[in-house]
Amino acid sequence: DIKVYVIAPREQASANDPVPGVDTIESRSWALVDLDGDLAMPLHAVDEAGVIDILIHNLETAARYQNMLQLSNPMSKLDVEFNIYHRTASFELVTANGGHYEIQEGDCVAFELVNRGASPAWFTLMYFDVDGTVYPCPPAEPPGIKVAGGRTVIVGKDEIDISPNLGGLPIDRGTPTFKAFITNKPANFEWQQQSGFRSGGSQMASQIEAADKGINPELTTDDEEDWTSICRSVIVRRSE
């Protein structure tokens, strides 16, 4: 859920003010705030040209963001796992599952893709930024990363830098989420940043597309086409 405030100009925020993590606000501004009281979208001045249209667009984007983030398939039979690690400066991997692990902006993470099943699985990793945008991470061509049966793949250990950030928001900390969509068949779908989800025609992709449009999809799973999803979040603290 999102709360909407109009905040008066201020030089410093108190703990009881809306968006206490943002001190300086130069003019009366619209603020979209999540349930934790954190800024969910950039501030916009009340007198900004076209601000109402911008707010409506941002609220629609936030709704799609939440729909996609909450989408799951409890009927799935896939035996898979998706884990997140903090990659230290010495390239050691420290488990960061659970949503409470804190890193500094600029630190890197890595992912463990585990397939305990006998057949291949395809992992598509999406990054849900704190500013409401969603995009593939790491960028990859469909149908995602193939993991053979009984195998584990580590992404971001040393071949690529994956660094969560605060999306340009004027906040000191935030909680972005990485989500793995995992299928038992190649699924040619791609996220269109800010403008929605385009289906590749599969049953799984159609269900995800429905969620992106705000429709509660009818989840179906069979041996021919199965899918699941797993979320991992970290707390990102701004570098001092």
PDB file of C-alpha atoms in Angstrom:
ATOM      1  CA  ASP A   1       0.000   0.000   0.000  1.00  0.00           C
ATOM      2  CA  ILE A   2       1.064   3.576  -0.684  1.00  0.00           C
ATOM      3  CA  LYS A   3       0.251   6.711   1.344  1.00  0.00           C
ATOM      4  CA  VAL A   4       0.270  10.134  -0.320  1.00  0.00           C
ATOM      5  CA  TYR A   5       1.301  13.296   1.561  1.00  0.00           C
ATOM      6  CA  VAL A   6       1.722  16.966   0.767  1.00  0.00           C
ATOM      7  CA  ILE A   7       4.760  18.059   2.788  1.00  0.00           C
ATOM      8  CA  ALA A   8       5.528  21.687   3.655  1.00  0.00           C
ATOM      9  CA  PRO A   9       9.012  23.117   3.132  1.00  0.00           C
ATOM     10  CA  ARG A  10      11.427  22.186   5.922  1.00  0.00           C
ATOM     11  CA  GLU A  11      15.099  22.188   6.756  1.00  0.00           C
ATOM     12  CA  GLN A  12      15.020  19.259   9.144  1.00  0.00           C
ATOM     13  CA  ALA A  13      12.619  16.388   9.820  1.00  0.00           C
ATOM     14  CA  SER A  14      11.569  15.028  13.186  1.00  0.00           C
ATOM     15  CA  ALA A  15      10.789  11.384  13.909  1.00  0.00           C
ATOM     16  CA  ASN A  16       7.037  12.119  13.764  1.00  0.00           C
ATOM     17  CA  ASP A  17       7.119  13.875  10.388  1.00  0.00           C
ATOM     18  CA  PRO A  18       6.121  12.130   7.160  1.00  0.00           C
ATOM     19  CA  VAL A  19       9.229  10.710   5.454  1.00  0.00           C
ATOM     20  CA  PRO A  20      11.528  11.362   8.432  1.00  0.00           C
ATOM     21  CA  GLY A  21      14.485  10.119   6.380  1.00  0.00           C
ATOM     22  CA  VAL A  22      14.357  13.240   4.181  1.00  0.00           C
ATOM     23  CA  ASP A  23      15.415  16.407   5.983  1.00  0.00           C
ATOM     24  CA  THR A  24      15.480  19.248   3.469  1.00  0.00           C
ATOM     25  CA  ILE A  25      12.406  19.940   1.322  1.00  0.00           C
ATOM     26  CA  GLU A  26      12.609  23.246  -0.515  1.00  0.00           C
ATOM     27  CA  SER A  27       8.965  23.642  -1.616  1.00  0.00           C
ATOM     28  CA  ARG A  28       5.550  22.087  -0.900  1.00  0.00           C
ATOM     29  CA  SER A  29       5.865  18.628  -2.358  1.00  0.00           C
ATOM     30  CA  TRP A  30       3.919  15.472  -3.040  1.00  0.00           C
ATOM     31  CA  ALA A  31       5.408  12.395  -1.373  1.00  0.00           C
ATOM     32  CA  LEU A  32       4.454   8.759  -2.028  1.00  0.00           C
ATOM     33  CA  VAL A  33       5.337   6.693   1.030  1.00  0.00           C
ATOM     34  CA  ASP A  34       5.329   2.943   1.677  1.00  0.00           C
ATOM     35  CA  LEU A  35       3.979   1.184   4.777  1.00  0.00           C
ATOM     36  CA  ASP A  36       7.342   1.544   6.521  1.00  0.00           C
ATOM     37  CA  GLY A  37       7.193   5.322   6.093  1.00  0.00           C
ATOM     38  CA  ASP A  38       9.973   5.349   3.499  1.00  0.00           C
ATOM     39  CA  LEU A  39       9.842   7.373   0.305  1.00  0.00           C
ATOM     40  CA  ALA A  40       8.601   5.076  -2.480  1.00  0.00           C
ATOM     41  CA  MET A  41       8.901   7.497  -5.425  1.00  0.00           C
ATOM     42  CA  PRO A  42      10.779  10.732  -6.082  1.00  0.00           C
ATOM     43  CA  LEU A  43       9.361  13.916  -4.518  1.00  0.00           C
ATOM     44  CA  HIS A  44       7.457  16.251  -6.846  1.00  0.00           C
ATOM     45  CA  ALA A  45       6.729  19.909  -6.176  1.00  0.00           C
ATOM     46  CA  VAL A  46       3.030  20.775  -5.872  1.00  0.00           C
ATOM     47  CA  ASP A  47       3.406  23.456  -8.562  1.00  0.00           C
ATOM     48  CA  GLU A  48       5.366  21.218 -10.950  1.00  0.00           C
ATOM     49  CA  ALA A  49       3.881  21.202 -14.468  1.00  0.00           C
ATOM     50  CA  GLY A  50       1.733  18.096 -15.049  1.00  0.00           C
ATOM     51  CA  VAL A  51       2.277  16.856 -11.506  1.00  0.00           C
ATOM     52  CA  ILE A  52      -1.134  15.152 -11.196  1.00  0.00           C
ATOM     53  CA  ASP A  53      -0.495  13.069 -14.310  1.00  0.00           C
ATOM     54  CA  ILE A  54       2.946  12.198 -12.950  1.00  0.00           C
ATOM     55  CA  LEU A  55       1.450  11.084  -9.621  1.00  0.00           C
ATOM     56  CA  ILE A  56      -1.183   8.923 -11.340  1.00  0.00           C
ATOM     57  CA  HIS A  57       1.507   7.305 -13.470  1.00  0.00           C
ATOM     58  CA  ASN A  58       3.652   6.680 -10.390  1.00  0.00           C
ATOM     59  CA  LEU A  59       0.736   5.134  -8.489  1.00  0.00           C
ATOM     60  CA  GLU A  60      -0.037   2.827 -11.409  1.00  0.00           C
ATOM     61  CA  THR A  61       3.631   1.880 -11.564  1.00  0.00           C
ATOM     62  CA  ALA A  62       3.608   1.155  -7.817  1.00  0.00           C
ATOM     63  CA  ALA A  63       0.543  -1.093  -8.235  1.00  0.00           C
ATOM     64  CA  ARG A  64       2.247  -3.090 -10.994  1.00  0.00           C
ATOM     65  CA  TYR A  65       5.384  -3.295  -8.867  1.00  0.00           C
ATOM     66  CA  GLN A  66       3.447  -4.761  -5.918  1.00  0.00           C
ATOM     67  CA  ASN A  67       1.471  -7.176  -8.120  1.00  0.00           C
ATOM     68  CA  MET A  68       4.639  -8.568  -9.630  1.00  0.00           C
ATOM     69  CA  LEU A  69       6.447  -8.677  -6.307  1.00  0.00           C
ATOM     70  CA  GLN A  70       3.647 -10.647  -4.632  1.00  0.00           C
ATOM     71  CA  LEU A  71       3.042 -13.082  -7.488  1.00  0.00           C
ATOM     72  CA  SER A  72       3.828 -16.684  -6.546  1.00  0.00           C
ATOM     73  CA  ASN A  73       2.789 -20.197  -7.508  1.00  0.00           C
ATOM     74  CA  PRO A  74       2.318 -22.426  -4.432  1.00  0.00           C
ATOM     75  CA  MET A  75       1.232 -25.277  -6.715  1.00  0.00           C
ATOM     76  CA  SER A  76       4.686 -25.588  -8.262  1.00  0.00           C
ATOM     77  CA  LYS A  77       6.511 -28.906  -8.075  1.00  0.00           C
ATOM     78  CA  LEU A  78       9.911 -27.484  -8.968  1.00  0.00           C
ATOM     79  CA  ASP A  79      12.682 -28.362  -6.493  1.00  0.00           C
ATOM     80  CA  VAL A  80      14.769 -25.215  -6.788  1.00  0.00           C
ATOM     81  CA  GLU A  81      16.379 -22.577  -4.584  1.00  0.00           C
ATOM     82  CA  PHE A  82      17.475 -18.969  -5.009  1.00  0.00           C
ATOM     83  CA  ASN A  83      19.910 -17.460  -2.502  1.00  0.00           C
ATOM     84  CA  ILE A  84      21.579 -14.067  -2.208  1.00  0.00           C
ATOM     85  CA  TYR A  85      25.086 -13.384  -0.893  1.00  0.00           C
ATOM     86  CA  HIS A  86      27.032 -10.284   0.048  1.00  0.00           C
ATOM     87  CA  ARG A  87      30.268 -10.290  -1.949  1.00  0.00           C
ATOM     88  CA  THR A  88      32.927  -8.743   0.255  1.00  0.00           C
ATOM     89  CA  ALA A  89      35.909  -6.703  -0.927  1.00  0.00           C
ATOM     90  CA  SER A  90      37.987  -9.896  -0.710  1.00  0.00           C
ATOM     91  CA  PHE A  91      35.422 -11.709  -2.895  1.00  0.00           C
ATOM     92  CA  GLU A  92      34.146 -13.884  -0.072  1.00  0.00           C
ATOM     93  CA  LEU A  93      30.424 -14.737  -0.184  1.00  0.00           C
ATOM     94  CA  VAL A  94      28.379 -14.147   2.981  1.00  0.00           C
ATOM     95  CA  THR A  95      24.788 -15.410   3.119  1.00  0.00           C
ATOM     96  CA  ALA A  96      22.353 -12.471   3.015  1.00  0.00           C
ATOM     97  CA  ASN A  97      18.978 -14.254   2.977  1.00  0.00           C
ATOM     98  CA  GLY A  98      16.172 -13.225   5.320  1.00  0.00           C
ATOM     99  CA  GLY A  99      15.592  -9.573   4.393  1.00  0.00           C
ATOM    100  CA  HIS A 100      17.520  -8.152   7.359  1.00  0.00           C
ATOM    101  CA  TYR A 101      21.082  -8.232   6.024  1.00  0.00           C
ATOM    102  CA  GLU A 102      22.493  -4.736   5.540  1.00  0.00           C
ATOM    103  CA  ILE A 103      25.036  -3.640   2.950  1.00  0.00           C
ATOM    104  CA  GLN A 104      26.425  -0.264   1.913  1.00  0.00           C
ATOM    105  CA  GLU A 105      25.502   1.349  -1.384  1.00  0.00           C
ATOM    106  CA  GLY A 106      28.222   0.313  -3.824  1.00  0.00           C
ATOM    107  CA  ASP A 107      28.685  -3.140  -2.276  1.00  0.00           C
ATOM    108  CA  CYS A 108      28.129  -6.119  -4.551  1.00  0.00           C
ATOM    109  CA  VAL A 109      25.906  -9.170  -4.227  1.00  0.00           C
ATOM    110  CA  ALA A 110      25.940 -12.600  -5.830  1.00  0.00           C
ATOM    111  CA  PHE A 111      23.244 -15.207  -6.404  1.00  0.00           C
ATOM    112  CA  GLU A 112      23.109 -18.972  -6.003  1.00  0.00           C
ATOM    113  CA  LEU A 113      20.755 -20.757  -8.414  1.00  0.00           C
ATOM    114  CA  VAL A 114      20.054 -24.305  -7.239  1.00  0.00           C
ATOM    115  CA  ASN A 115      18.217 -26.971  -9.229  1.00  0.00           C
ATOM    116  CA  ARG A 116      17.705 -30.187  -7.267  1.00  0.00           C
ATOM    117  CA  GLY A 117      15.406 -31.675  -9.883  1.00  0.00           C
ATOM    118  CA  ALA A 118      16.388 -34.143 -12.595  1.00  0.00           C
ATOM    119  CA  SER A 119      15.531 -31.842 -15.530  1.00  0.00           C
ATOM    120  CA  PRO A 120      16.875 -28.397 -16.474  1.00  0.00           C
ATOM    121  CA  ALA A 121      15.358 -25.210 -15.042  1.00  0.00           C
ATOM    122  CA  TRP A 122      15.565 -21.638 -16.319  1.00  0.00           C
ATOM    123  CA  PHE A 123      16.099 -18.709 -13.927  1.00  0.00           C
ATOM    124  CA  THR A 124      15.134 -15.152 -14.896  1.00  0.00           C
ATOM    125  CA  LEU A 125      16.317 -12.631 -12.278  1.00  0.00           C
ATOM    126  CA  MET A 126      14.488  -9.331 -11.836  1.00  0.00           C
ATOM    127  CA  TYR A 127      15.547  -6.318  -9.753  1.00  0.00           C
ATOM    128  CA  PHE A 128      12.764  -4.408  -7.936  1.00  0.00           C
ATOM    129  CA  ASP A 129      14.374  -1.038  -7.256  1.00  0.00           C
ATOM    130  CA  VAL A 130      13.347   1.153  -4.327  1.00  0.00           C
ATOM    131  CA  ASP A 131      12.190   3.851  -6.770  1.00  0.00           C
ATOM    132  CA  GLY A 132       9.490   1.569  -8.225  1.00  0.00           C
ATOM    133  CA  THR A 133      11.243   0.437 -11.387  1.00  0.00           C
ATOM    134  CA  VAL A 134      11.807  -3.190 -12.356  1.00  0.00           C
ATOM    135  CA  TYR A 135      14.374  -4.592 -14.750  1.00  0.00           C
ATOM    136  CA  PRO A 136      16.427  -7.742 -15.436  1.00  0.00           C
ATOM    137  CA  CYS A 137      19.460  -8.249 -13.235  1.00  0.00           C
ATOM    138  CA  PRO A 138      21.895  -9.163 -14.531  1.00  0.00           C
ATOM    139  CA  PRO A 139      20.775  -8.175 -18.041  1.00  0.00           C
ATOM    140  CA  ALA A 140      20.241 -11.413 -19.947  1.00  0.00           C
ATOM    141  CA  GLU A 141      18.580 -12.505 -23.143  1.00  0.00           C
ATOM    142  CA  PRO A 142      15.496 -14.726 -22.827  1.00  0.00           C
ATOM    143  CA  PRO A 143      14.942 -17.459 -21.764  1.00  0.00           C
ATOM    144  CA  GLY A 144      17.181 -16.701 -18.762  1.00  0.00           C
ATOM    145  CA  ILE A 145      19.939 -18.718 -17.118  1.00  0.00           C
ATOM    146  CA  LYS A 146      19.752 -22.468 -17.713  1.00  0.00           C
ATOM    147  CA  VAL A 147      20.688 -24.660 -14.730  1.00  0.00           C
ATOM    148  CA  ALA A 148      21.019 -28.374 -15.454  1.00  0.00           C
ATOM    149  CA  GLY A 149      19.339 -30.930 -13.207  1.00  0.00           C
ATOM    150  CA  GLY A 150      21.227 -31.515  -9.969  1.00  0.00           C
ATOM    151  CA  ARG A 151      23.485 -28.502 -10.545  1.00  0.00           C
ATOM    152  CA  THR A 152      24.147 -25.137  -8.900  1.00  0.00           C
ATOM    153  CA  VAL A 153      25.200 -21.923 -10.641  1.00  0.00           C
ATOM    154  CA  ILE A 154      26.729 -18.878  -8.917  1.00  0.00           C
ATOM    155  CA  VAL A 155      26.122 -15.517 -10.599  1.00  0.00           C
ATOM    156  CA  GLY A 156      28.157 -12.452  -9.625  1.00  0.00           C
ATOM    157  CA  LYS A 157      30.964 -14.201  -7.767  1.00  0.00           C
ATOM    158  CA  ASP A 158      33.682 -12.610  -9.876  1.00  0.00           C
ATOM    159  CA  GLU A 159      32.537 -12.340 -13.509  1.00  0.00           C
ATOM    160  CA  ILE A 160      30.092  -9.426 -13.060  1.00  0.00           C
ATOM    161  CA  ASP A 161      29.423  -6.688 -10.481  1.00  0.00           C
ATOM    162  CA  ILE A 162      25.813  -6.568  -9.216  1.00  0.00           C
ATOM    163  CA  SER A 163      25.367  -3.584  -6.913  1.00  0.00           C
ATOM    164  CA  PRO A 164      21.971  -2.653  -5.387  1.00  0.00           C
ATOM    165  CA  ASN A 165      21.384   1.053  -4.948  1.00  0.00           C
ATOM    166  CA  LEU A 166      18.848   3.578  -3.661  1.00  0.00           C
ATOM    167  CA  GLY A 167      17.495   4.494  -7.060  1.00  0.00           C
ATOM    168  CA  GLY A 168      18.415   8.152  -6.797  1.00  0.00           C
ATOM    169  CA  LEU A 169      15.908   8.753  -3.985  1.00  0.00           C
ATOM    170  CA  PRO A 170      16.914  11.230  -1.231  1.00  0.00           C
ATOM    171  CA  ILE A 171      16.917   8.536   1.451  1.00  0.00           C
ATOM    172  CA  ASP A 172      19.628   7.066   3.645  1.00  0.00           C
ATOM    173  CA  ARG A 173      18.483   3.451   3.419  1.00  0.00           C
ATOM    174  CA  GLY A 174      16.071   1.277   1.461  1.00  0.00           C
ATOM    175  CA  THR A 175      15.182  -2.339   0.777  1.00  0.00           C
ATOM    176  CA  PRO A 176      15.340  -3.394  -2.874  1.00  0.00           C
ATOM    177  CA  THR A 177      14.315  -6.924  -3.831  1.00  0.00           C
ATOM    178  CA  PHE A 178      15.689  -9.468  -6.270  1.00  0.00           C
ATOM    179  CA  LYS A 179      13.122 -11.954  -7.579  1.00  0.00           C
ATOM    180  CA  ALA A 180      13.814 -15.145  -9.502  1.00  0.00           C
ATOM    181  CA  PHE A 181      11.171 -16.474 -11.879  1.00  0.00           C
ATOM    182  CA  ILE A 182      12.003 -20.126 -12.436  1.00  0.00           C
ATOM    183  CA  THR A 183      10.511 -22.344 -15.147  1.00  0.00           C
ATOM    184  CA  ASN A 184      10.867 -25.939 -16.306  1.00  0.00           C
ATOM    185  CA  LYS A 185      10.825 -24.776 -19.941  1.00  0.00           C
ATOM    186  CA  PRO A 186      12.438 -21.860 -21.752  1.00  0.00           C
ATOM    187  CA  ALA A 187      10.098 -18.889 -21.246  1.00  0.00           C
ATOM    188  CA  ASN A 188      10.574 -16.050 -23.686  1.00  0.00           C
ATOM    189  CA  PHE A 189       9.272 -13.104 -21.698  1.00  0.00           C
ATOM    190  CA  GLU A 190      10.798  -9.728 -20.988  1.00  0.00           C
ATOM    191  CA  TRP A 191      10.019  -6.904 -18.628  1.00  0.00           C
ATOM    192  CA  GLN A 192       9.472  -3.543 -20.218  1.00  0.00           C
ATOM    193  CA  GLN A 193      10.775  -1.036 -17.692  1.00  0.00           C
ATOM    194  CA  GLN A 194       7.966   1.263 -16.464  1.00  0.00           C
ATOM    195  CA  SER A 195       5.580   0.227 -19.249  1.00  0.00           C
ATOM    196  CA  GLY A 196       4.602  -3.300 -18.379  1.00  0.00           C
ATOM    197  CA  PHE A 197       5.200  -6.900 -19.168  1.00  0.00           C
ATOM    198  CA  ARG A 198       5.223  -8.488 -22.615  1.00  0.00           C
ATOM    199  CA  SER A 199       4.321 -12.146 -22.836  1.00  0.00           C
ATOM    200  CA  GLY A 200       6.087 -14.690 -24.996  1.00  0.00           C
ATOM    201  CA  GLY A 201       2.928 -16.775 -25.290  1.00  0.00           C
ATOM    202  CA  SER A 202       3.516 -19.416 -22.614  1.00  0.00           C
ATOM    203  CA  GLN A 203       1.002 -20.191 -19.880  1.00  0.00           C
ATOM    204  CA  MET A 204       3.398 -19.000 -17.185  1.00  0.00           C
ATOM    205  CA  ALA A 205       4.155 -15.739 -18.995  1.00  0.00           C
ATOM    206  CA  SER A 206       0.435 -15.096 -19.511  1.00  0.00           C
ATOM    207  CA  GLN A 207      -0.167 -15.469 -15.765  1.00  0.00           C
ATOM    208  CA  ILE A 208       2.633 -13.024 -14.967  1.00  0.00           C
ATOM    209  CA  GLU A 209       1.345 -10.618 -17.611  1.00  0.00           C
ATOM    210  CA  ALA A 210      -2.121 -10.740 -16.009  1.00  0.00           C
ATOM    211  CA  ALA A 211      -0.638  -9.854 -12.619  1.00  0.00           C
ATOM    212  CA  ASP A 212       1.214  -6.935 -14.199  1.00  0.00           C
ATOM    213  CA  LYS A 213      -2.113  -5.611 -15.526  1.00  0.00           C
ATOM    214  CA  GLY A 214      -3.737  -5.864 -12.092  1.00  0.00           C
ATOM    215  CA  ILE A 215      -5.683  -9.054 -12.848  1.00  0.00           C
ATOM    216  CA  ASN A 216      -5.700 -11.895 -10.331  1.00  0.00           C
ATOM    217  CA  PRO A 217      -4.495 -14.765 -12.542  1.00  0.00           C
ATOM    218  CA  GLU A 218      -5.799 -18.304 -12.372  1.00  0.00           C
ATOM    219  CA  LEU A 219      -2.700 -20.256 -11.387  1.00  0.00           C
ATOM    220  CA  THR A 220      -2.280 -23.592 -13.116  1.00  0.00           C
ATOM    221  CA  THR A 221       0.588 -26.029 -12.953  1.00  0.00           C
ATOM    222  CA  ASP A 222       1.181 -29.318 -14.726  1.00  0.00           C
ATOM    223  CA  ASP A 223       4.123 -31.516 -15.646  1.00  0.00           C
ATOM    224  CA  GLU A 224       4.337 -29.899 -19.060  1.00  0.00           C
ATOM    225  CA  GLU A 225       4.755 -26.337 -17.856  1.00  0.00           C
ATOM    226  CA  ASP A 226       5.669 -25.439 -14.282  1.00  0.00           C
ATOM    227  CA  TRP A 227       6.997 -22.267 -12.708  1.00  0.00           C
ATOM    228  CA  THR A 228       7.738 -20.726  -9.351  1.00  0.00           C
ATOM    229  CA  SER A 229       9.264 -17.541  -7.960  1.00  0.00           C
ATOM    230  CA  ILE A 230      11.498 -16.676  -5.002  1.00  0.00           C
ATOM    231  CA  CYS A 231      12.245 -13.208  -3.542  1.00  0.00           C
ATOM    232  CA  ARG A 232      15.386 -12.070  -1.743  1.00  0.00           C
ATOM    233  CA  SER A 233      15.762  -8.585  -0.233  1.00  0.00           C
ATOM    234  CA  VAL A 234      18.663  -6.704   1.312  1.00  0.00           C
ATOM    235  CA  ILE A 235      18.850  -3.416   3.184  1.00  0.00           C
ATOM    236  CA  VAL A 236      21.003  -0.869   1.379  1.00  0.00           C
ATOM    237  CA  ARG A 237      22.557   1.951   3.418  1.00  0.00           C
ATOM    238  CA  ARG A 238      23.867   5.088   1.712  1.00  0.00           C
ATOM    239  CA  SER A 239      27.632   5.453   1.780  1.00  0.00           C
ATOM    240  CA  GLU A 240      28.868   8.185   4.108  1.00  0.00           C
TER     241      GLU A 240
END
